[in-house]
Coordinates of C-alpha atoms (C1' of nucleotides) in Angstrom, one line a residue:
Chain A
M212 CA 183.0 174.4 83.1
K213 CA 179.3 175.1 83.0
S214 CA 178.5 177.5 80.1
Q215 CA 176.3 180.4 80.6
F216 CA 172.5 179.9 79.9
R217 CA 171.4 182.1 77.0
I218 CA 167.9 182.8 75.8
Y219 CA 166.6 184.6 72.7
N220 CA 165.0 187.8 73.7
T221 CA 162.4 189.1 71.2
L222 CA 162.8 192.6 72.4
S223 CA 166.4 192.7 71.4
R224 CA 166.2 190.1 68.7
Q225 CA 169.3 188.2 69.9
K226 CA 170.3 185.7 72.4
E227 CA 171.3 187.1 75.7
D228 CA 172.9 185.8 78.8
F229 CA 170.3 185.1 81.4
E230 CA 170.8 187.1 84.6
P231 CA 167.6 187.6 86.6
L232 CA 166.9 191.0 88.3
N233 CA 167.2 189.5 91.8
P234 CA 169.1 186.3 91.9
P235 CA 168.7 183.5 92.9
F236 CA 165.1 184.6 92.3
A237 CA 163.5 184.3 88.8
G238 CA 160.0 185.3 87.7
L239 CA 158.4 183.6 84.8
Y240 CA 155.0 184.7 83.4
V241 CA 153.2 182.9 80.6
C242 CA 149.9 183.8 78.9
G243 CA 147.6 181.0 79.7
P244 CA 144.5 179.9 77.8
T245 CA 141.2 181.7 77.2
V246 CA 139.0 178.9 78.6
Y247 CA 136.1 178.7 76.0
S248 CA 137.0 175.5 74.3
S249 CA 139.1 172.3 74.3
P250 CA 143.0 172.7 74.5
H251 CA 144.7 171.8 71.2
L252 CA 148.1 171.1 69.8
G253 CA 149.3 174.6 69.9
H254 CA 148.4 174.7 73.7
A255 CA 150.6 171.8 74.2
R256 CA 153.4 173.5 72.5
V257 CA 153.6 176.6 74.6
N258 CA 152.9 174.9 77.8
I259 CA 155.5 172.4 77.2
V260 CA 158.1 174.8 76.0
F261 CA 157.7 177.0 79.1
D262 CA 157.5 174.0 81.3
V263 CA 161.0 172.9 79.9
L264 CA 162.2 176.3 80.6
Y265 CA 160.7 176.5 84.2
R266 CA 162.3 173.0 84.9
Y267 CA 165.8 174.0 83.4
L268 CA 165.8 177.3 85.4
K269 CA 165.1 175.3 88.6
Q270 CA 167.8 172.8 87.5
L271 CA 170.3 175.8 87.2
G272 CA 169.5 176.5 90.8
F273 CA 167.2 179.5 90.4
R274 CA 164.3 179.9 92.7
V275 CA 161.6 180.2 90.2
R276 CA 158.1 181.5 90.6
Y277 CA 156.1 180.5 87.6
V278 CA 152.9 182.4 87.0
R279 CA 150.3 181.4 84.3
N280 CA 147.0 183.2 84.1
I281 CA 143.5 181.9 83.0
T282 CA 141.7 184.3 80.9
D283 CA 138.1 184.0 81.9
V284 CA 136.8 187.4 80.9
G285 CA 137.4 190.4 78.5
H286 CA 138.7 188.3 75.5
L287 CA 136.6 189.7 72.7
E288 CA 136.1 188.0 69.2
N289 CA 136.6 191.2 67.6
E290 CA 138.3 193.6 69.9
E291 CA 138.0 196.8 68.1
A292 CA 134.4 196.7 66.9
D293 CA 131.2 197.1 68.8
T294 CA 130.0 193.9 67.4
G295 CA 132.9 192.1 69.2
E296 CA 131.4 189.6 71.7
D297 CA 133.3 188.1 74.5
K298 CA 134.4 184.7 73.7
I299 CA 133.3 183.2 76.9
S300 CA 129.9 184.7 76.8
K301 CA 129.2 183.6 73.3
K302 CA 130.1 180.0 74.1
A303 CA 127.8 180.1 77.2
R304 CA 125.0 181.2 75.0
Q305 CA 125.7 178.5 72.5
E306 CA 125.8 175.8 75.1
H307 CA 123.1 177.1 77.2
L308 CA 125.2 177.4 80.3
E309 CA 126.5 180.2 82.6
P310 CA 129.7 181.7 81.5
M311 CA 131.3 180.5 84.8
E312 CA 130.3 177.0 83.9
I313 CA 132.1 177.3 80.5
V314 CA 135.0 178.7 82.3
Q315 CA 135.1 175.8 84.8
K316 CA 134.4 173.2 82.1
Y317 CA 137.4 174.1 79.9
M318 CA 139.6 175.1 82.7
N319 CA 139.2 171.6 84.1
S320 CA 140.0 170.1 80.6
F321 CA 142.9 172.2 80.3
H322 CA 144.2 171.3 83.6
R323 CA 143.7 167.5 82.8
N324 CA 145.5 167.8 79.4
M325 CA 148.3 169.7 81.0
K326 CA 148.7 166.8 83.5
E327 CA 148.6 164.1 80.9
L328 CA 151.5 166.1 79.2
N329 CA 153.3 166.0 82.4
T330 CA 153.7 169.6 82.9
L331 CA 154.4 170.9 86.3
E332 CA 151.7 173.2 87.8
P333 CA 152.5 176.9 87.9
D334 CA 153.1 178.3 91.4
I335 CA 150.3 180.9 90.9
E336 CA 147.5 180.6 88.5
P337 CA 145.6 183.9 88.7
R338 CA 142.2 184.4 87.1
A339 CA 141.2 187.6 85.5
T340 CA 138.0 187.7 87.1
G341 CA 139.7 187.4 90.3
H342 CA 141.8 190.6 89.6
I343 CA 139.3 193.1 88.6
I344 CA 140.3 195.6 91.4
E345 CA 143.8 195.3 90.3
Q346 CA 143.0 196.1 86.8
Q347 CA 140.9 199.0 87.8
Q348 CA 143.8 200.3 89.8
L349 CA 146.0 200.1 86.9
I350 CA 143.6 201.9 84.8
S351 CA 143.6 204.7 87.3
R352 CA 147.3 204.8 87.3
L353 CA 147.2 205.4 83.6
L354 CA 144.5 208.1 83.7
E355 CA 146.4 209.9 86.4
A356 CA 149.5 209.6 84.2
G357 CA 147.4 211.1 81.3
I358 CA 148.1 208.3 79.1
A359 CA 144.6 207.0 79.1
Y360 CA 141.4 208.8 78.4
E361 CA 137.6 208.2 79.2
S362 CA 135.3 208.3 76.2
N363 CA 131.4 207.4 76.5
S364 CA 132.2 205.5 79.9
S365 CA 134.8 203.5 78.5
V366 CA 138.6 203.9 78.9
Y367 CA 141.1 203.7 76.3
F368 CA 145.0 203.9 76.1
D369 CA 146.1 206.8 74.0
V370 CA 148.7 205.2 71.9
N371 CA 149.8 208.5 70.1
K372 CA 150.6 210.2 73.4
Y373 CA 152.5 207.0 74.6
N374 CA 154.5 207.1 71.4
E375 CA 155.7 210.6 72.1
E376 CA 157.8 209.5 74.8
H377 CA 158.2 205.9 74.2
D378 CA 158.5 203.3 71.3
Y379 CA 155.1 201.8 70.5
G380 CA 156.2 198.9 68.3
A381 CA 159.5 198.2 69.9
L382 CA 158.6 194.6 70.4
S383 CA 156.7 193.7 67.2
G384 CA 159.0 195.9 65.2
R385 CA 156.2 198.0 63.9
V386 CA 156.2 201.7 63.2
L387 CA 153.2 203.7 64.4
E388 CA 152.8 205.6 61.0
D389 CA 152.6 202.1 59.2
L390 CA 150.0 200.9 61.7
M391 CA 148.0 204.1 61.1
S392 CA 147.8 203.5 57.3
N393 CA 147.2 199.8 57.7
T394 CA 144.8 199.3 60.6
R395 CA 141.2 198.6 59.4
E396 CA 138.6 201.0 59.7
L397 CA 135.9 199.4 61.7
E398 CA 132.3 200.2 62.8
G399 CA 131.7 201.7 66.1
Q400 CA 135.1 203.2 66.8
D401 CA 134.0 206.8 67.0
E402 CA 134.8 206.7 70.9
K403 CA 138.4 206.3 70.2
R404 CA 140.8 209.0 69.3
N405 CA 142.7 206.8 67.0
V406 CA 142.0 203.3 65.4
Y407 CA 144.9 201.9 67.3
D408 CA 144.1 202.9 70.7
F409 CA 142.9 199.8 72.6
A410 CA 140.4 199.4 75.5
L411 CA 141.3 199.2 79.0
W412 CA 137.8 199.3 80.4
K413 CA 134.6 198.7 78.4
K414 CA 131.1 199.8 79.2
A415 CA 128.9 196.7 79.1
S416 CA 126.2 196.8 76.4
P417 CA 122.6 195.9 77.4
G418 CA 122.4 192.1 78.0
H419 CA 126.1 191.7 78.7
I420 CA 126.4 189.1 81.3
M421 CA 129.9 189.3 82.7
K422 CA 130.3 192.9 84.2
W423 CA 131.5 194.7 87.2
P424 CA 131.0 198.3 88.6
S425 CA 133.7 200.8 88.2
P426 CA 134.3 204.6 88.4
W427 CA 133.6 204.7 84.7
S428 CA 130.8 202.4 84.1
V429 CA 129.5 199.0 84.8
G430 CA 131.5 197.0 82.4
F431 CA 134.6 194.7 82.0
P432 CA 138.2 195.1 81.6
G433 CA 140.2 195.0 78.2
W434 CA 142.0 191.8 77.3
H435 CA 145.6 193.1 77.3
L436 CA 145.1 194.7 80.9
E437 CA 144.9 191.3 83.0
C438 CA 148.4 190.2 82.2
S439 CA 149.8 193.6 83.0
A440 CA 148.1 193.8 86.3
M441 CA 148.5 190.1 87.3
S442 CA 152.2 189.6 86.3
M443 CA 153.3 192.8 88.1
K444 CA 151.2 191.9 91.1
Y445 CA 152.9 188.5 91.7
L446 CA 156.4 189.0 90.0
G447 CA 157.2 192.6 90.6
E448 CA 157.7 195.9 88.7
P449 CA 159.6 195.0 86.6
F450 CA 160.1 191.2 86.4
D451 CA 162.3 188.7 84.6
I452 CA 160.6 186.6 81.7
H453 CA 157.4 186.9 79.9
G454 CA 156.5 184.3 77.5
G455 CA 153.8 183.2 75.1
G456 CA 153.2 182.1 71.6
M457 CA 154.5 184.3 68.7
D458 CA 151.1 185.2 67.6
L459 CA 150.6 187.2 70.8
I460 CA 153.5 189.5 70.1
F461 CA 151.1 192.0 68.3
P462 CA 149.0 193.3 69.7
H463 CA 148.8 191.6 72.9
H464 CA 152.3 191.9 74.2
E465 CA 153.0 195.2 72.6
C466 CA 149.9 196.7 74.4
E467 CA 151.1 195.1 77.6
I468 CA 154.5 196.9 77.3
A469 CA 152.8 200.2 76.5
Q470 CA 150.5 200.0 79.6
S471 CA 153.0 198.8 82.1
T472 CA 155.8 201.0 80.9
A473 CA 153.4 204.0 81.1
A474 CA 152.5 202.9 84.6
L475 CA 156.1 202.1 85.7
H476 CA 158.1 204.7 83.8
R477 CA 160.3 201.8 82.8
Q478 CA 160.4 198.4 80.9
P479 CA 158.2 195.9 82.8
V480 CA 159.9 192.8 81.5
K481 CA 163.5 191.9 81.1
Y482 CA 163.2 189.0 78.7
W483 CA 160.5 188.4 76.3
V484 CA 160.3 184.9 75.0
H485 CA 158.1 183.5 72.2
N486 CA 157.6 180.0 70.8
N487 CA 156.8 179.4 67.1
M488 CA 153.6 177.8 66.0
I489 CA 152.6 174.3 65.1
T490 CA 151.6 174.0 61.4
I491 CA 149.4 171.5 59.6
N492 CA 150.2 171.2 56.0
G493 CA 152.3 174.2 56.3
Q494 CA 149.7 176.3 57.7
K495 CA 149.2 177.6 61.3
M496 CA 147.0 175.4 63.5
A497 CA 144.5 177.7 65.2
R498 CA 140.9 177.4 66.6
S499 CA 140.0 180.4 64.6
L500 CA 141.2 178.6 61.2
G501 CA 139.2 175.5 62.1
N502 CA 142.3 173.2 61.2
F503 CA 143.1 172.4 64.9
I504 CA 143.4 169.0 66.7
T505 CA 142.5 168.9 70.4
L506 CA 144.6 167.0 72.8
D507 CA 141.7 164.6 73.6
E508 CA 141.4 163.9 69.8
L509 CA 145.1 163.0 69.9
W510 CA 144.6 160.7 72.8
S511 CA 141.7 158.9 71.2
G512 CA 142.6 159.1 67.5
D513 CA 139.1 160.4 66.8
H514 CA 139.8 163.1 64.1
E515 CA 139.9 162.6 60.3
M516 CA 143.4 163.7 60.1
L517 CA 144.6 161.0 62.6
E518 CA 145.6 157.6 61.4
R519 CA 145.4 156.5 65.0
A520 CA 145.8 157.5 68.7
Y521 CA 149.0 158.9 70.2
E522 CA 150.3 159.0 73.6
P523 CA 150.7 162.2 75.6
M524 CA 154.5 161.5 75.9
T525 CA 154.7 160.9 72.1
I526 CA 153.4 164.5 71.7
R527 CA 155.8 165.9 74.3
F528 CA 158.7 164.3 72.6
F529 CA 157.7 165.3 69.1
I530 CA 157.4 169.0 70.3
L531 CA 160.7 168.8 72.0
Q532 CA 162.5 167.4 68.9
A533 CA 162.1 170.8 67.2
H534 CA 163.6 174.0 68.7
Y535 CA 160.8 176.1 70.3
R536 CA 161.5 179.1 67.8
S537 CA 160.8 177.0 64.7
T538 CA 157.6 176.1 63.3
L539 CA 156.8 172.5 63.7
D540 CA 154.8 170.7 61.0
F541 CA 152.4 168.1 62.0
S542 CA 151.8 164.8 60.3
N543 CA 151.1 161.2 61.3
E544 CA 154.4 160.2 59.7
A545 CA 156.3 162.7 61.9
L546 CA 154.3 161.5 65.0
Q547 CA 155.1 158.0 64.4
A548 CA 158.8 158.7 64.0
A549 CA 158.7 160.6 67.4
E550 CA 157.0 157.7 68.9
K551 CA 159.6 155.2 67.8
G552 CA 162.5 157.3 68.7
F553 CA 161.1 157.9 72.1
K554 CA 160.6 154.1 72.7
R555 CA 164.0 153.5 71.6
M556 CA 165.3 156.0 74.0
M557 CA 163.3 154.6 76.9
E558 CA 164.4 151.1 76.2
A559 CA 168.0 152.2 76.4
I560 CA 167.3 153.9 79.6
D561 CA 165.8 150.6 81.1
K562 CA 168.9 148.9 80.0
L563 CA 171.2 151.1 82.3
D564 CA 170.4 149.1 85.3
A565 CA 171.5 145.9 83.5
L566 CA 174.8 147.1 82.4
K567 CA 177.9 145.3 83.6
T568 CA 180.7 147.6 84.7
G569 CA 184.5 147.2 84.1
D570 CA 187.8 148.9 85.2
K571 CA 187.9 151.3 82.4
S572 CA 185.3 153.1 80.1
T573 CA 185.8 153.0 76.3
I574 CA 183.2 155.8 76.0
D575 CA 183.3 159.3 77.0
V576 CA 180.4 160.2 79.4
D577 CA 181.9 163.5 80.5
D578 CA 182.1 164.7 76.9
L579 CA 178.4 163.6 76.3
S580 CA 177.2 165.4 79.4
G581 CA 179.0 168.6 78.5
K582 CA 177.4 168.6 75.0
A583 CA 174.0 168.0 76.4
Y584 CA 174.2 171.0 78.9
A585 CA 175.9 173.1 76.2
A586 CA 172.9 172.5 74.0
M587 CA 170.3 173.4 76.7
N588 CA 172.4 176.6 77.7
D589 CA 172.2 177.7 73.9
D590 CA 168.6 179.0 74.0
L591 CA 167.1 175.8 75.1
N592 CA 168.3 173.7 72.1
T593 CA 166.3 170.5 73.0
P594 CA 166.6 169.0 69.5
V595 CA 170.4 169.1 69.7
M596 CA 170.2 167.9 73.4
I597 CA 168.2 165.0 72.3
S598 CA 170.5 164.1 69.4
H599 CA 173.3 163.9 71.9
L600 CA 171.1 161.6 74.2
F601 CA 170.7 159.4 71.1
D602 CA 174.3 159.2 70.8
G603 CA 174.3 158.0 74.4
V604 CA 171.5 155.6 73.5
R605 CA 174.2 153.8 71.0
M606 CA 176.7 153.8 73.8
I607 CA 174.4 152.0 76.1
N608 CA 173.3 149.6 73.6
S609 CA 176.9 148.8 72.6
V610 CA 178.1 148.3 76.4
F611 CA 174.9 146.2 76.7
D612 CA 176.0 144.0 73.7
G613 CA 179.4 143.9 75.1
N614 CA 181.1 146.1 72.3
E615 CA 182.1 148.9 74.6
K616 CA 182.8 149.0 78.3
I617 CA 181.9 151.3 81.1
S618 CA 183.4 151.9 84.7
A619 CA 181.1 151.9 87.7
E620 CA 181.9 155.7 88.0
D621 CA 180.9 156.4 84.5
L622 CA 177.9 154.3 84.7
G623 CA 176.7 156.4 87.7
K624 CA 177.4 159.5 85.8
L625 CA 175.4 158.3 82.8
K626 CA 172.3 157.2 84.9
D627 CA 172.4 160.7 86.4
L628 CA 172.6 162.5 83.2
Y629 CA 169.6 160.5 81.8
G630 CA 167.6 161.0 85.0
T631 CA 168.2 164.7 84.9
M632 CA 167.9 165.3 81.2
V633 CA 165.1 163.0 80.3
F634 CA 162.9 163.0 83.3
D635 CA 163.7 166.2 85.2
I636 CA 164.2 168.7 82.5
L637 CA 162.6 167.3 79.4
G638 CA 159.8 166.3 81.6
L639 CA 159.3 162.9 79.8
K640 CA 158.1 159.9 81.7
K641 CA 158.0 156.2 81.1
P642 CA 154.8 155.1 79.6
G643 CA 152.5 153.5 82.1
K644 CA 152.3 149.5 81.8
A645 CA 148.9 150.1 80.3
G646 CA 147.1 146.9 80.2
A647 CA 149.2 145.2 82.7
D648 CA 146.6 146.3 85.2
T649 CA 147.1 143.5 87.5
G650 CA 149.7 140.8 88.2
L651 CA 147.5 138.4 86.5
T652 CA 148.3 139.6 83.0
A653 CA 152.0 139.5 83.6
G654 CA 151.8 136.0 85.2
L655 CA 149.8 134.7 82.2
I656 CA 152.3 136.0 79.8
E657 CA 155.3 134.7 81.8
T658 CA 153.6 131.3 81.9
L659 CA 153.1 131.3 78.1
L660 CA 156.8 132.5 77.7
E661 CA 157.9 129.5 79.9
L662 CA 156.1 127.1 77.6
R663 CA 157.6 128.7 74.7
R664 CA 161.0 128.3 76.0
Q665 CA 160.4 124.7 76.7
A666 CA 159.2 124.2 73.2
R667 CA 162.4 125.9 71.8
D668 CA 164.5 123.8 73.9
N669 CA 162.9 120.8 72.3
K670 CA 163.3 122.3 68.8
D671 CA 159.5 122.4 68.5
F672 CA 159.6 125.8 66.7
A673 CA 156.0 125.4 65.4
T674 CA 154.7 125.6 68.8
S675 CA 157.0 128.2 70.1
D676 CA 156.3 130.4 67.0
R677 CA 152.4 129.9 67.5
I678 CA 152.8 131.2 71.1
R679 CA 154.8 134.2 69.7
D680 CA 152.4 134.9 67.0
R681 CA 149.3 134.9 69.3
L682 CA 150.8 137.0 71.8
T683 CA 152.0 139.5 69.0
E684 CA 148.3 139.6 67.9
L685 CA 147.2 140.3 71.4
G686 CA 149.7 143.2 71.5
V687 CA 152.4 141.7 73.4
T688 CA 156.0 142.2 71.7
I689 CA 158.6 139.6 72.6
K690 CA 162.3 140.2 72.5
D691 CA 164.7 137.2 72.7
T692 CA 168.0 138.3 74.5
K693 CA 171.0 136.4 76.0
E694 CA 169.3 136.6 79.4
G695 CA 166.1 135.4 78.3
T696 CA 162.9 136.6 76.8
D697 CA 161.7 140.2 77.5
W698 CA 158.2 141.4 76.6
T699 CA 156.3 144.5 76.4
L700 CA 152.6 145.4 75.8
Chain B
rG45 C1' 150.0 196.5 50.3
rG46 C1' 153.4 196.9 55.0
rU47 C1' 156.7 194.3 58.5
rC48 C1' 159.1 189.9 59.6
rG49 C1' 160.7 184.8 59.0
rG50 C1' 161.5 180.4 56.2
rU51 C1' 163.0 177.2 51.6
rU52 C1' 168.1 171.2 54.2
rG53 C1' 168.3 164.2 51.7
rG54 C1' 161.8 159.6 51.2
rC55 C1' 159.6 162.2 56.0
rC56 C1' 160.5 165.2 60.6
rG57 C1' 164.3 168.2 62.1
rA58 C1' 169.5 170.7 63.7
rG59 C1' 173.7 173.2 62.7
rU60 C1' 178.1 175.3 60.8
rG61 C1' 182.6 179.7 56.4
rG62 C1' 186.6 174.1 55.3
rC63 C1' 185.8 168.8 59.7
rU64 C1' 179.4 163.1 61.1
rA65 C1' 173.7 166.6 63.5
rG66 C1' 169.9 163.3 65.3
rG67 C1' 165.1 160.5 64.8
rC68 C1' 162.0 157.6 61.4
rA69 C1' 162.1 155.0 56.8
rC70 C1' 165.3 152.3 53.2
rC71 C1' 169.7 149.0 51.5
rG72 C1' 173.7 145.3 53.1
rG73 C1' 176.0 142.7 57.0
rU74 C1' 176.6 140.4 62.3
rC75 C1' 173.6 137.8 66.0
rU76 C1' 169.2 134.5 66.0
rG77 C1' 166.2 127.9 64.7
rC78 C1' 163.4 131.9 62.3
rA79 C1' 161.7 136.6 63.5
rA80 C1' 161.9 141.2 66.5
rA81 C1' 165.4 144.0 69.1
rA82 C1' 170.4 145.5 69.3
rC83 C1' 175.1 146.4 66.8
rC84 C1' 178.4 147.4 62.3
rG85 C1' 178.3 149.6 57.6
rG86 C1' 175.8 152.4 53.2
rG87 C1' 173.4 155.9 50.0
rU88 C1' 170.8 160.2 48.5
rA89 C1' 171.0 167.3 51.0
rC90 C1' 171.4 172.1 51.7
rA91 C1' 165.2 176.4 46.3
rG92 C1' 167.6 178.9 41.7
rC93 C1' 171.0 182.7 39.7
rG94 C1' 175.0 185.9 40.6
rG95 C1' 178.8 188.1 44.0
rU96 C1' 182.6 188.1 48.3
rU97 C1' 186.2 184.4 49.6
rC98 C1' 192.0 180.0 48.9
rG99 C1' 187.1 177.8 50.0
rA100 C1' 179.8 178.8 51.1
rC101 C1' 174.8 174.8 52.5
rU102 C1' 176.7 178.8 56.0
rC103 C1' 178.1 186.0 54.4
rC104 C1' 175.9 189.7 50.4
rG105 C1' 172.5 190.8 46.3
rC106 C1' 168.6 189.3 43.1
rU107 C1' 164.6 185.8 41.7
rA108 C1' 160.9 182.2 42.8
rC109 C1' 158.0 179.8 46.3
rC110 C1' 156.0 179.2 51.3
rG111 C1' 154.4 181.0 55.9
rA112 C1' 153.5 184.4 60.1
rC113 C1' 151.8 189.1 61.9
rC114 C1' 149.0 193.8 60.6
rU115 C1' 141.0 191.4 63.3
rC116 C1' 140.8 186.8 67.4
rC117 C1' 144.5 183.1 67.9
rA118 C1' 149.4 179.5 71.8

RNA sequence: GGUCGGUUGGCCGAGUGGCUAGGCACCGGUCUGCAAAACCGGGUACAGCGGUUCGACUCCGCUACCGACCUCCA
């Protein structure tokens, strides 16, 4: 009864059945960060989206190899012009550090943030500087194929020539003639045959720090090259899924397709998957626009746009409550709504162990489960899946309150469903008992609640309310239930 | 200017040619010593104008507004 998993392919502009090239294996490559500054909300989105894809493919039984690169060289501020400076070199100069110190620093914070967001580590995390040889080999292949040319000791990709046999623009929906008339003329492009030709290898200018020897010059690889070289090295020629943010479709992924197709004489990737952007006041959030919020700022609340701090799991839930191909607008209000909803769901899950079972169920767990999987199979529709889980939350609460009944068998299924969907696939986790660092805190609270219970038994509500109010002030929330008093920090 | 996408109720955000998205907020009720939580119930929606259709928020066209890409960006 399991429906087929379908995913939207940017290349075909439609949802397609997911059928890997070599089942049960599935290869997934995602463009990782250029490590020159702190990860922001946008990085959270891509990596959470593809983390969920990775988790879901594994759940479906595929043996997945997840490769996510670290760009630590070659990413220029202005790709086409001579004035373009390597982002990492520039940052190194600004912070008076070695380029590799910059790389290490921001790679570390990226890893820390991803761990905080509970994303699984990729199986392979290749770095561009560790694959200079592979990139040079790919350049050689392209030169031999006559699709690349050397000019003034740099090597460029001949887009015009490529387009004679292939379709440059297939992914982004662009037409070469349009690009010709629309691409900006920039300084220092004399080396290239055409403005839209892109660099495979660039000769290092005097003073350039990050450089390597090559048959053409002492220099460095072009940005688009690393992903082609590393994805094919670790996932094969061709491979299954290539992911990234929508903003990478052009030129980055278009160029990747061109390079790889020219080298392979066939399409390098079966499914191209792209997530949409996070917006802020309707505008894209990006480092280059200066309107971004870093993840550390979210955790601390230290940003002028933040009313207060937010937990990593709130961010994760917030992101998953929107479909990955829609834009998602940031606001404090939306974040706080996500936070409350997430809390409600977690509290319902906590109640699962306390549910009393009966002979027959008055709720339909199989139906709920079927709907949840159907939503995931429909292009990873996490918001709809979550809406079904909330229907389930109402069921759980109703059973808890004695308004509905559940059989032992169905309860088992329900626990299984939430365990799989919420923790394994959505990758959410229960908030740590922050503050309850030792048994001491818990013991003190329990003692006060015991005193409050006595006061209530004696109808001394002034005392019982005072205890409750004081605990509330300290951040302890009290919930009176039939079974006694529950508390959370 | 070119290409593509969007416009859903107070906010976020799904979806469908006719049948409840969901979350948060709000209102009423049940429960409770009171409150919180939970449960039950409630209301407001599909940018505008035409067209197709028995019927459109959903398809088509036009208009308005917003955004993305065309430089680097997740």
